[in-house]
C-alpha positions as a printed Julia matrix, in Angstrom:
312×3 Matrix{Float64}:
 35.31   57.96  12.33
 37.09   55.13  14.01
 36.38   52.59  16.68
 37.35   53.13  20.16
 38.7    50.4   22.31
 35.18   49.94  23.9
 33.58   49.49  20.5
 31.84   52.92  20.52
 32.9    55.41  17.73
 35.22   58.25  18.22
 34.11   61.8   17.37
 36.65   64.58  16.69
 36.33   68.25  17.01
 37.29   71.58  18.41
 36.28   73.73  21.35
 36.71   77.38  20.22
 37.47   79.64  23.16
 38.82   83.04  23.61
 37.84   86.64  24.94
 34.85   88.57  23.54
 35.55   89.98  20.12
 38.24   87.57  19.23
 36.23   86.18  16.27
 35.12   82.78  17.63
 31.84   82.63  15.94
 33.44   83.99  12.65
 36.08   81.22  12.99
 33.66   78.4   13.52
 31.58   79.19  10.43
 34.55   79.71   8.33
 36.13   76.49   9.53
 32.9    74.57   8.79
 32.9    75.89   5.28
 36.54   75.13   4.74
 36.32   71.65   6.07
 33.06   70.96   4.27
 34.82   71.63   0.97
 37.26   69.0    1.93
 34.59   66.38   2.45
 34.17   66.41   6.21
 30.72   66.34   7.69
 30.89   69.38   9.98
 28.44   70.6   12.78
 28.71   73.77  14.68
 27.39   73.54  18.29
 26.76   77.09  20.06
 27.51   76.78  23.73
 27.37   80.57  24.14
 24.06   81.5   25.85
 24.74   85.15  25.11
 25.21   84.65  21.41
 21.87   85.78  20.01
 22.83   86.85  16.54
 24.19   83.66  14.99
 25.3    84.32  11.34
 24.29   80.75  10.26
 22.05   78.11  11.86
 23.71   75.8   14.2
 23.26   72.01  14.49
 22.76   72.52  18.34
 22.13   75.66  20.13
 22.36   76.0   24.14
 19.41   78.52  23.8
 17.25   75.37  23.64
 18.32   74.71  27.29
 19.1    78.13  28.77
 19.65   81.71  27.69
 21.59   84.45  29.36
 18.76   87.11  29.14
 16.38   84.78  30.9
 18.86   83.98  33.71
 19.61   87.63  34.17
 15.91   88.52  34.32
 14.85   85.63  36.66
 17.8    85.61  39.02
 18.79   89.37  38.86
 22.34   88.57  37.86
 24.71   90.53  35.75
 26.31   89.3   32.44
 29.31   87.78  34.16
 27.38   86.02  36.95
 24.76   84.97  34.36
 27.26   83.19  32.16
 28.73   81.54  35.03
 25.23   80.21  36.07
 24.42   79.13  32.6
 27.66   77.0   32.52
 26.81   75.52  35.84
 23.31   74.75  34.43
 24.75   73.07  31.41
 27.02   71.04  33.52
 24.14   69.88  35.74
 22.19   69.07  32.64
 24.88   67.27  30.94
 22.47   64.26  29.95
 20.58   66.94  27.7
 23.78   67.68  25.82
 24.68   64.0   25.51
 21.27   63.13  24.12
 21.55   65.89  21.62
 25.07   65.18  20.49
 23.85   61.62  19.58
 22.39   62.87  16.58
 25.74   64.45  15.41
 27.71   61.1   15.58
 29.72   60.98  12.36
 30.32   64.63  12.28
 33.39   66.72  13.05
 32.11   69.1   15.82
 33.0    72.82  16.31
 31.89   73.92  19.75
 31.42   77.8   19.86
 32.1    78.68  23.56
 31.33   81.81  25.67
 33.88   84.61  25.8
 34.16   85.16  29.47
 37.76   84.6   30.42
 37.1    83.35  33.98
 35.39   80.18  32.54
 38.73   79.04  31.21
 41.29   80.35  33.82
 39.62   79.1   37.27
 35.99   78.23  37.01
 35.25   74.46  36.9
 31.94   74.0   34.97
 33.06   74.38  31.39
 36.24   72.42  32.05
 33.97   69.68  33.54
 31.62   69.68  30.42
 34.75   69.18  28.3
 35.73   66.24  30.54
 32.4    64.78  29.95
 32.74   65.15  26.2
 36.01   63.17  26.55
 34.18   60.33  28.35
 31.68   60.34  25.59
 34.54   59.53  23.06
 34.96   63.09  21.75
 38.66   63.72  20.91
 38.94   67.46  21.16
 41.48   70.21  20.81
 41.03   73.74  22.34
 41.31   76.49  19.8
 42.17   79.65  21.71
 41.65   82.83  19.74
 43.37   86.03  20.59
 42.97   89.27  18.6
 46.14   90.08  16.74
 45.9    93.91  17.73
 47.35   92.87  21.16
 50.77   92.5   19.53
 50.91   96.2   19.12
 51.01   96.8   22.81
 53.72   95.01  24.82
 51.79   95.42  28.06
 48.7    93.85  26.65
 50.64   91.08  24.97
 52.35   90.01  28.26
 48.82   89.85  29.68
 47.6    87.8   26.82
 50.51   85.41  27.21
 49.64   85.01  30.92
 45.99   84.36  30.12
 46.79   81.86  27.41
 49.18   79.99  29.76
 46.61   79.96  32.45
 43.91   78.66  30.12
 46.18   75.94  28.89
 46.9    74.59  32.29
 43.29   74.89  33.46
 41.31   73.47  30.59
 43.53   70.41  30.24
 43.05   69.78  26.54
 45.4    69.66  23.65
 45.79   73.38  22.85
 46.32   75.6   19.84
 46.72   79.39  20.44
 45.73   81.41  17.37
 46.23   85.08  16.59
 43.07   86.07  14.81
 42.29   88.79  12.33
 45.75   88.84  10.77
 44.31   90.59   7.68
 43.77   93.57   9.86
 47.16   93.75  11.68
 48.5    96.7    9.59
 45.49   98.71  10.74
 46.5    98.34  14.43
 49.82  100.16  14.25
 53.5    99.28  13.95
 54.93   96.26  15.67
 57.9    96.54  17.79
 59.43   93.35  16.59
 58.92   90.94  13.57
 55.76   88.95  13.66
 57.56   85.64  14.35
 58.76   87.18  17.55
 55.07   87.16  18.69
 54.08   83.77  17.13
 56.95   81.9   18.43
 57.05   83.75  21.78
 60.81   84.34  21.38
 63.14   85.94  24.05
 60.77   88.07  26.05
 63.46   90.12  27.66
 63.4    92.31  24.68
 59.78   92.91  25.32
 60.39   93.85  28.89
 63.04   96.39  27.73
 60.73   97.89  25.3
 57.98   98.12  27.84
 60.38   99.81  30.29
 60.72  102.7   27.85
 57.34  103.82  28.9
 57.6   105.96  32.02
 54.27  104.45  33.35
 55.58  100.74  33.07
 59.19  101.54  34.25
 58.09  101.2   37.87
 56.69   97.71  37.19
 59.71   96.42  35.41
 60.42   93.82  38.22
 56.86   92.51  38.08
 56.96   92.3   34.26
 60.25   90.28  34.47
 58.61   87.83  36.91
 55.66   87.46  34.68
 57.88   86.7   31.65
 59.91   84.26  33.65
 56.79   82.28  34.31
 55.75   82.14  30.73
 59.22   81.15  29.6
 59.68   78.51  32.36
 56.52   76.73  31.17
 57.58   77.14  27.45
 54.19   76.27  26.33
 52.7    79.3   24.56
 53.08   79.94  20.85
 50.57   81.16  18.28
 49.38   80.24  14.8
 48.54   83.42  12.66
 45.01   83.2   11.07
 43.2    85.1    8.32
 39.83   83.26   7.87
 39.61   84.82   4.39
 42.84   83.1    3.31
 42.76   79.29   2.4
 46.45   78.74   3.18
 46.06   80.3    6.49
 42.99   78.17   7.23
 44.85   75.05   6.1
 47.8    75.79   8.62
 45.4    76.23  11.57
 43.56   72.93  10.46
 46.74   70.99  10.39
 47.77   72.32  13.73
 44.4    71.3   15.25
 44.43   67.88  13.48
 47.82   67.14  14.98
 46.52   68.25  18.5
 43.33   66.11  18.53
 44.65   63.25  16.69
 42.39   63.37  13.73
 43.78   61.57  10.73
 42.35   62.17   7.17
 42.16   59.72   4.49
 43.38   59.85   0.88
 40.07   61.41  -0.44
 40.32   64.32   1.93
 44.06   64.75   1.03
 43.07   64.9   -2.65
 40.38   67.48  -1.87
 42.79   69.52   0.1
 45.3    69.54  -2.85
 42.45   70.61  -5.25
 41.3    73.34  -2.93
 44.87   74.83  -2.46
 45.46   74.57  -6.14
 42.35   76.67  -6.7
 43.6    79.19  -4.21
 46.62   80.29  -6.31
 44.61   83.19  -7.83
 43.13   84.34  -4.62
 43.35   87.85  -3.28
 45.25   86.6   -0.09
 48.5    84.89  -0.13
 49.41   84.37   3.57
 51.36   80.98   3.02
 53.15   81.39   6.3
 53.89   83.81   9.17
 56.7    85.22   6.94
 54.11   86.03   4.18
 52.07   87.82   6.78
 55.09   89.64   7.93
 56.15   90.73   4.52
 52.69   92.22   3.83
 52.83   93.98   7.02
 56.3    95.5    6.39
 55.26   96.54   2.9
 52.36   98.43   4.24
 54.49  100.18   6.91
 57.01  101.09   4.15
 54.36  102.5    2.04
 53.05  104.65   5.01
 56.56  106.06   5.56
 56.94  106.93   1.93
 53.6   108.79   1.92
 54.61  110.71   4.99
 57.88  111.74   3.31
 56.08  112.77   0.21
 53.65  114.95   2.34
 56.69  116.69   3.85
């Protein structure tokens, strides 16, 4: 913790966002454990009123204020409308959130957010809540999780790029895009290009050409070209690969987020980090970089091809 210009202490943290099933809650609790081993005091705050099966207790749960089932039952709303109402209710009761967060001063806070995409692309309530947190001296970075299986479908990947860009522009926070579940990527199918093509979002014209090989998408080539131009003109979207079971992968995400939100760690945490990474040498996972992930993926594909040849 450091002192702000007004004399009040700063708090650092992450708002973890992304579509349903992208692994937000899993990420929050894995990151809490990882950072805790480095000596940080970490608290998880659940801001998802639909999240009823929390794997671990949270320091603060929006269910104390409002829950999605209650809203749906009392107002006759569906899941999407109910979530929007819950976020508007949270915004209207920002004092409740501020009072609850007072007890977490001195902690690095992970905010586990809802999975409804509209909340991050054009609805204002959650964005305004983040703005309030900034006024309360929270220095936050948005961690946007995207399931890595979208890389196997060029059409879906272009859609993910558009959603990520829209989210970055709307949320207005320092932003880190993460490809989650990298340990499962070989199960999703063969990638058309090397993994760094997707993480660095390289020349997307190749993706449009690949997409045009599908008769269905051939008629939409012009549309896809224009979408790709928008993404490339902004030149903002890139991804960090993540496997929550691998310490080196978690470290890379942590360092990207620390750079984004301005968190600076002292010598003690640095020593803890070095000790943790030394202990990771014998671990089952060795994703030290995007290249390491790619090598594992390629090896699995080569093995599959060999097995097919042997069967013939």
